[in-house]
CSV table of C-alpha atoms and ligand atoms in Angstrom, one decimal:
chain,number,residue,atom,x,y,z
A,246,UNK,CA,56.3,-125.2,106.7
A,247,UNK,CA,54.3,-127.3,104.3
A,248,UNK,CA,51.9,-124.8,104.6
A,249,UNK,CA,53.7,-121.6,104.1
A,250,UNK,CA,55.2,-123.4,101.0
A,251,UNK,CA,51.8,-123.7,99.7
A,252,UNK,CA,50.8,-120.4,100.1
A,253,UNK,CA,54.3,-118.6,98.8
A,254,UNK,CA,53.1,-120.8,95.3
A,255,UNK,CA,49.6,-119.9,95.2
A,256,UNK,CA,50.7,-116.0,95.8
A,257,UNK,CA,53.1,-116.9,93.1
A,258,UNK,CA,50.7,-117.7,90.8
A,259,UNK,CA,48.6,-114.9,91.8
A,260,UNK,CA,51.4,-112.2,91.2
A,261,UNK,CA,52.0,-113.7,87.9
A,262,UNK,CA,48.4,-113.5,86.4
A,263,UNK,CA,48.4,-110.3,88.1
A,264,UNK,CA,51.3,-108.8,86.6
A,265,UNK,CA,50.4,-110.7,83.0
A,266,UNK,CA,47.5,-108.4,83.2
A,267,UNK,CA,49.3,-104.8,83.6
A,268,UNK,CA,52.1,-105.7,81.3
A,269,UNK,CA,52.1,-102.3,78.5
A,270,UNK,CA,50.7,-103.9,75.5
A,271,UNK,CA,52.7,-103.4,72.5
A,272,UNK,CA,50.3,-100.6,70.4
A,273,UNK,CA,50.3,-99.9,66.8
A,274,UNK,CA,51.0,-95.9,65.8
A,275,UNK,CA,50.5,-94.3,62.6
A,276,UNK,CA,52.6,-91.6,60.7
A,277,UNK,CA,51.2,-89.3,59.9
A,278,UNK,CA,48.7,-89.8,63.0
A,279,UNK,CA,45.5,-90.1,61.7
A,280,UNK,CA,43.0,-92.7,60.1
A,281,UNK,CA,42.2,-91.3,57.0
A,282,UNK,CA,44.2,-90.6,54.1
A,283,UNK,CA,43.6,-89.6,50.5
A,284,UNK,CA,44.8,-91.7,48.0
A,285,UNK,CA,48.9,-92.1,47.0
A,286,UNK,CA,49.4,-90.6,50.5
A,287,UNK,CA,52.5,-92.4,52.0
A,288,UNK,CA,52.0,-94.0,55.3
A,289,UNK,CA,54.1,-95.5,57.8
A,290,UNK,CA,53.2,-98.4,60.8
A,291,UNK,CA,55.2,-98.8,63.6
A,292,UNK,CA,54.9,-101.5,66.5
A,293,UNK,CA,55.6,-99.8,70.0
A,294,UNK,CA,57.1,-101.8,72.7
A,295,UNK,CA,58.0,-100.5,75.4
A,296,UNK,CA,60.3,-103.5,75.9
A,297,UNK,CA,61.8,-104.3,72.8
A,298,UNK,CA,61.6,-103.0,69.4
A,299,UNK,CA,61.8,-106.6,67.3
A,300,UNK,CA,59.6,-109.6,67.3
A,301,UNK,CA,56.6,-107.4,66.1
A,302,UNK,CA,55.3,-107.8,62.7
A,303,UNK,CA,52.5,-105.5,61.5
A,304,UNK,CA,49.4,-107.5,59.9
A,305,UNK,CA,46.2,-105.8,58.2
A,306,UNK,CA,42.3,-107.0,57.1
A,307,UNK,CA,41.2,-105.8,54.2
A,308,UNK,CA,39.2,-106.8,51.2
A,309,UNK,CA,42.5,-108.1,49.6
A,310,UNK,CA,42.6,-110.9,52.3
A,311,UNK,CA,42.8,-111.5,56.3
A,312,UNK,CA,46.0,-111.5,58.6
A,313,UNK,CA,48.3,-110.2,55.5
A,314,UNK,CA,51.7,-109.6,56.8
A,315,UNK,CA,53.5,-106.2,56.0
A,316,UNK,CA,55.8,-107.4,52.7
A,317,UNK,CA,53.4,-110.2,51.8
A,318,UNK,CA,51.8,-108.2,48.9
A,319,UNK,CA,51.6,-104.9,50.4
A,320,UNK,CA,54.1,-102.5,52.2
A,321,UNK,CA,57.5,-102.6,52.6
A,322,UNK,CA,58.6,-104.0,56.2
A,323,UNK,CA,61.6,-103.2,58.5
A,324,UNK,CA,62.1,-104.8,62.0
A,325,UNK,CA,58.8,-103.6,63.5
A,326,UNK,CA,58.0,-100.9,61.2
A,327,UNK,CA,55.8,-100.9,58.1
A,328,UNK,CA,56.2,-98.2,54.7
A,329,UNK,CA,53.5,-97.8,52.7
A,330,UNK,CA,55.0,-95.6,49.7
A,331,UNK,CA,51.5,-94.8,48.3
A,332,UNK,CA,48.3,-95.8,50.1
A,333,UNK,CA,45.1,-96.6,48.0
A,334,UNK,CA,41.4,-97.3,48.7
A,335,UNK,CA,41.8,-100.7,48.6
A,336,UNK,CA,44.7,-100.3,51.6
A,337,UNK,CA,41.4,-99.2,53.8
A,338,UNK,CA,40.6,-102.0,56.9
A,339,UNK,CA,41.9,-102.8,60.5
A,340,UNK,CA,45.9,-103.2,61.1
A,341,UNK,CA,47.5,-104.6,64.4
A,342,UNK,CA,50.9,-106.1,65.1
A,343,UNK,CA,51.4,-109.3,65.7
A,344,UNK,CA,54.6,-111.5,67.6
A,345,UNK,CA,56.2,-113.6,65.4
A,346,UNK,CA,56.7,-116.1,67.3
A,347,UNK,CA,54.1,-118.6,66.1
A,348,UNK,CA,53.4,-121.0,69.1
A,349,UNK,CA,52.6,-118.4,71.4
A,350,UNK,CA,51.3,-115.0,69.2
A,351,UNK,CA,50.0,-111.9,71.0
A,352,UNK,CA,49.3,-109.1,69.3
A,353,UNK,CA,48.5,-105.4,69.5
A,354,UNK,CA,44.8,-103.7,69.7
A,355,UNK,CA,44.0,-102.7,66.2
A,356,UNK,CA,43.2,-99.6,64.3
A,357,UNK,CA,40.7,-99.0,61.4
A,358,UNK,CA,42.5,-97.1,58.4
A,359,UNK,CA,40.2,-95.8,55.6
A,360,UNK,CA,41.6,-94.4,52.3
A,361,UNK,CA,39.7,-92.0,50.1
A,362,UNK,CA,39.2,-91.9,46.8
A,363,UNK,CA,37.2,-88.6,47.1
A,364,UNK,CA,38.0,-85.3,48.2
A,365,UNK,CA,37.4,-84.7,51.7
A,366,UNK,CA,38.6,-87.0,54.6
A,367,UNK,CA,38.1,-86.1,58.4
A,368,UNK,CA,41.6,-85.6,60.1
A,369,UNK,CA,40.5,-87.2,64.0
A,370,UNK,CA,42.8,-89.2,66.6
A,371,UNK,CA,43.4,-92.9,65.9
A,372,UNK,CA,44.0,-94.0,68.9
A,373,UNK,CA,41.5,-93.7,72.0
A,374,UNK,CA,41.5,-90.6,73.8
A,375,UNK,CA,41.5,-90.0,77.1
A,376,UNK,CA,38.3,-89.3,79.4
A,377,UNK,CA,38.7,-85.6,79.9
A,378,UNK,CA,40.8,-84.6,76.7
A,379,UNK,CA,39.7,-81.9,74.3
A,380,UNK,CA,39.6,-83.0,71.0
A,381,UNK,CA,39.5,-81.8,67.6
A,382,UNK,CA,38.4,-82.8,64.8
A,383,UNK,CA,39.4,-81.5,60.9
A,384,UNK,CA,37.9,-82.0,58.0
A,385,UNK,CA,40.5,-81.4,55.1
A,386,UNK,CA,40.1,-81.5,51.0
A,387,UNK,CA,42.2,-82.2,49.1
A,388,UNK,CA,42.4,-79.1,47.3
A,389,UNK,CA,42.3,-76.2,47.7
A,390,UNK,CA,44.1,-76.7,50.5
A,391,UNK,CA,43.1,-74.2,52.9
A,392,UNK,CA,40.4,-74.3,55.4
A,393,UNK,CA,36.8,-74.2,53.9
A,394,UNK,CA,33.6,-74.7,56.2
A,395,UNK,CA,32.6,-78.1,57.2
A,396,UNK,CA,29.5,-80.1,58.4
A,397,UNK,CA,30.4,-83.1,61.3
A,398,UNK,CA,28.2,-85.6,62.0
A,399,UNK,CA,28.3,-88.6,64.9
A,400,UNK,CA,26.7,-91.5,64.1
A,401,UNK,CA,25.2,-90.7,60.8
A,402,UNK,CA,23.3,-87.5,62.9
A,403,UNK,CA,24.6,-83.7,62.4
A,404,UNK,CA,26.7,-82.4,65.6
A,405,UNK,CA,27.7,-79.3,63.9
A,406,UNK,CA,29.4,-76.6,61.8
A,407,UNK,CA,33.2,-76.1,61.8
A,408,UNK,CA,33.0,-72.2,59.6
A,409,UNK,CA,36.9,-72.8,59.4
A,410,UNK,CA,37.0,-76.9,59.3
A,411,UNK,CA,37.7,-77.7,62.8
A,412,UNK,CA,35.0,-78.7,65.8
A,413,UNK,CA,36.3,-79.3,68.9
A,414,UNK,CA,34.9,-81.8,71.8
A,415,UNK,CA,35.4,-80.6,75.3
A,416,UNK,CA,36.2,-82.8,78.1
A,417,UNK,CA,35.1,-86.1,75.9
A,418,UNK,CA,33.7,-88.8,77.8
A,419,UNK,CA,32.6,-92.2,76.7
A,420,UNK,CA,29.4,-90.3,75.5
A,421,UNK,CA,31.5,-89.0,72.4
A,422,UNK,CA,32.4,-92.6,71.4
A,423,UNK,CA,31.1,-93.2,67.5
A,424,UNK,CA,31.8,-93.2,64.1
A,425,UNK,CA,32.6,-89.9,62.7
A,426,UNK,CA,32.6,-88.2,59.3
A,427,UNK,CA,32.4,-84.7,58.1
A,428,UNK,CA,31.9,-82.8,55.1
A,429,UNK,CA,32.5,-80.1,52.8
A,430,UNK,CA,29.7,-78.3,50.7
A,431,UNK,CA,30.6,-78.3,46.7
A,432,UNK,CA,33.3,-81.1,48.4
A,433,UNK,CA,32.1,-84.6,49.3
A,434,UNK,CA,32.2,-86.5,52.7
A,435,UNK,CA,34.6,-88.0,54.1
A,436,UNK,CA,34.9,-91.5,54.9
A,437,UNK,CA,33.7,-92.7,58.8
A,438,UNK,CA,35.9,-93.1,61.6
A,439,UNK,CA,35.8,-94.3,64.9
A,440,UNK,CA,36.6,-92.2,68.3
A,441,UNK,CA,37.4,-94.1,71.0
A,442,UNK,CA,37.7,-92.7,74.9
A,443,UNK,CA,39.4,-94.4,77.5
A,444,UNK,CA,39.1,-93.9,80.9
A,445,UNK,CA,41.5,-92.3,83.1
A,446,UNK,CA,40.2,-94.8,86.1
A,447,UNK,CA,40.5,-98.2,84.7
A,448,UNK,CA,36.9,-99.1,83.8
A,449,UNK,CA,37.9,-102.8,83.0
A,450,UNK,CA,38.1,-104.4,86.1
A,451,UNK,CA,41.0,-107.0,87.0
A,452,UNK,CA,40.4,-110.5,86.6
A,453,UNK,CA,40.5,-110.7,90.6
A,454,UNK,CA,40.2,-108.6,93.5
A,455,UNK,CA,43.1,-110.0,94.8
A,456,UNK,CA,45.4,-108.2,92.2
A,457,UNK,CA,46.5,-104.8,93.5
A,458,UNK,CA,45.2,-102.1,91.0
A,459,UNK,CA,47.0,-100.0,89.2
A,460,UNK,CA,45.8,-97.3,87.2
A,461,UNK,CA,47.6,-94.1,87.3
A,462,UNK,CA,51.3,-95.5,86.9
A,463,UNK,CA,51.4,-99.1,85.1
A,464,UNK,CA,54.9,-98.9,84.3
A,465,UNK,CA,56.0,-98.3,88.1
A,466,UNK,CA,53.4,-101.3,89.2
A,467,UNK,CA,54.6,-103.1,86.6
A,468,UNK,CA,58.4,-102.8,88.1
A,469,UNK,CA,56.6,-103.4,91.5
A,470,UNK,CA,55.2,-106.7,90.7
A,471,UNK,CA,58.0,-107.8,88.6
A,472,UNK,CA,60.6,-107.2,91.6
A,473,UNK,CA,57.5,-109.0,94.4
A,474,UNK,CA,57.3,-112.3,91.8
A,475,UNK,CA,61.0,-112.7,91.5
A,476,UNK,CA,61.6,-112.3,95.2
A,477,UNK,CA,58.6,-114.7,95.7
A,478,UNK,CA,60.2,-117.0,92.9
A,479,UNK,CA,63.4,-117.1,95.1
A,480,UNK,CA,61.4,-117.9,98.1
A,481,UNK,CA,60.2,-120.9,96.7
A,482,UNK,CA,63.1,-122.3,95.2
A,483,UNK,CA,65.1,-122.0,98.8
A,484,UNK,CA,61.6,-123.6,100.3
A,485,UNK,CA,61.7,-126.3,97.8
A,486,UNK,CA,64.9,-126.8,98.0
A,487,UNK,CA,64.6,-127.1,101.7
A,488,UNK,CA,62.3,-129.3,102.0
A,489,UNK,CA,63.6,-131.4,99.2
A,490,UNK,CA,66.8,-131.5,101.4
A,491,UNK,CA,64.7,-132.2,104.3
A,492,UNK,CA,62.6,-134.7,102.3
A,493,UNK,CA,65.9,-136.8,101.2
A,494,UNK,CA,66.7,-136.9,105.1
A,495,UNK,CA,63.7,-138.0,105.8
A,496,UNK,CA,61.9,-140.1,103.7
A,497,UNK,CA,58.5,-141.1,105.3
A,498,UNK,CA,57.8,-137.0,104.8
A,499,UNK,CA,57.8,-137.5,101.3
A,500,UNK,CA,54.5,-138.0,100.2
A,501,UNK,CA,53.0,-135.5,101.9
A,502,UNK,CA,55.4,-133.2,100.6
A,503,UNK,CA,54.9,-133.9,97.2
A,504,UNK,CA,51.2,-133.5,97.5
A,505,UNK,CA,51.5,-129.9,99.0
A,506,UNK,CA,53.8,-128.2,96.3
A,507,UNK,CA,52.3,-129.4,93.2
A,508,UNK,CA,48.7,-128.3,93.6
B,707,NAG,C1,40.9,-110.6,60.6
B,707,NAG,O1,40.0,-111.4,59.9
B,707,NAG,C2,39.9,-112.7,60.5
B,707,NAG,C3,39.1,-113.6,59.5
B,707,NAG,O2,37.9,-112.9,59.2
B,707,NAG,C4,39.3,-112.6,61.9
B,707,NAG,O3,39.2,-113.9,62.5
B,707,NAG,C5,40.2,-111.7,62.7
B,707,NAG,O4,39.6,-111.5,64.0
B,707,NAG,C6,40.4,-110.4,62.0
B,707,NAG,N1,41.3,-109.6,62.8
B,707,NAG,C7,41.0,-108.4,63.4
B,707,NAG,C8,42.0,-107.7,64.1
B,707,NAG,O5,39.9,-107.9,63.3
């Protein structure tokens, strides 16, 4: 009995961290979805949680100062979403969300937002892609506004021409990861921007082999563990409770008890 007792917590424990692991992060998404914008553009944040929609505040980096919450100088917050009426150069850095509860913060993966002052920006997807996706890239001025030819480049080196302003990459893979930029001949260049591709097979492994891996369907593996570390949970309390029952019967088993359950 001491034994199983022992076992049901360290499982436990294991089926916590495990689940801790698979929880859906909260993720930041932008309106309009991109990560470059020309100047006075208006731009709007939002915290996604697939749990709840408060608690989330959404926090930036710029050259104007580190960990700046929405409303605190810039933006104009409500509940987990953040306006920005008219965006400027100096609005460009990295942006996450953040819990507001203080003792125990966890916050969001974050994005890089650049702002142009020029005349060309490239439209690409801000958050990672998947392994496998097409993608495609625009590169836009600011007027006229209709398609003009483009030149894209990865990683400062020249990838290609887009004759109508679009370039396309098929079936990305992790390959494609790098700053991008384009730009447009009697135009400018746009700012750079980062690609991201994430794999459709988990490439992070978990913490532990022990944890069961999910990778195709977090959200039902999610519900999975939640319901096994509950029903675990309840296990232990009727063992402890037992055996504390037991334990007040029967003193001289005491000690050893207590030694068991608490490692
Ligand atoms: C924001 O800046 C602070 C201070 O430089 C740094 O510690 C923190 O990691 C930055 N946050 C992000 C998301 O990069």
């Amino acid at each position: 009995m001491e034994e199983t007792s022992a076992r049901r917590l360290l499982e436990f424990i294991v089926l916590l961290s495990c689940s801790g692991n698979s929880v859906l992060p909260v993720r930041l998404t932008v309106s309009p979805s991109r990560s470059q914008f020309f100047e006075y553009e208006s731009v709007t944040l939002i915290c996604e949680d697939e749990n709840s929609s408060d608690g989330w505040t959404v926090r930036r980096n710029t050259t104007r100062g580190t960990r700046k919450r929405c409303g605190d100088g810039w933006g104009k917050s409500a509940g987990s979403t953040c306006n920005m009426p008219y965006i400027l150069p100096l609005d460009s850095g990295l942006y996450w969300c953040e819990s507001m509860s203080g003792s125990s913060s966890s916050s969001s993966s974050s994005i890089q937002l650049s702002v142009s002052g020029g005349s060309v920006i490239l439209q690409s997807p801000v958050l990672p892609v998947m392994e496998g996706d097409d993608v495609t890239l625009s590169c836009r001025a600011k007027s006229p506004a209709h398609n003009l030819p483009a030149a894209f480049y990865k990683d400062g080196s020249f990838i290609g021409d887009g004759p109508s302003g679009h370039m396309t990459l098929l079936h990305v893979s992790s390959s494609d990861e790098g700053l991008y930029k384009c730009s447009i001949s009697g135009q400018g260049e746009s700012p750079s921007s980062r690609i991201s591709v994430e794999g459709r097979i988990t490439s992070t492994p978990s913490p532990s082999s022990i944890c069961p891996t999910s990778t195709q369907s977090p959200p039902i593996m999610l519900l999975f563990l939640s319901s096994s570390a509950a029903v675990v949970f309840l296990h232990l309390l009727v063992l402890l409770d037992l055996d504390l029952t037991r334990s007040s019967l029967d003193p001289a088993e005491e000690p050893l008890h207590v030694s068991s359950t608490q490692r």
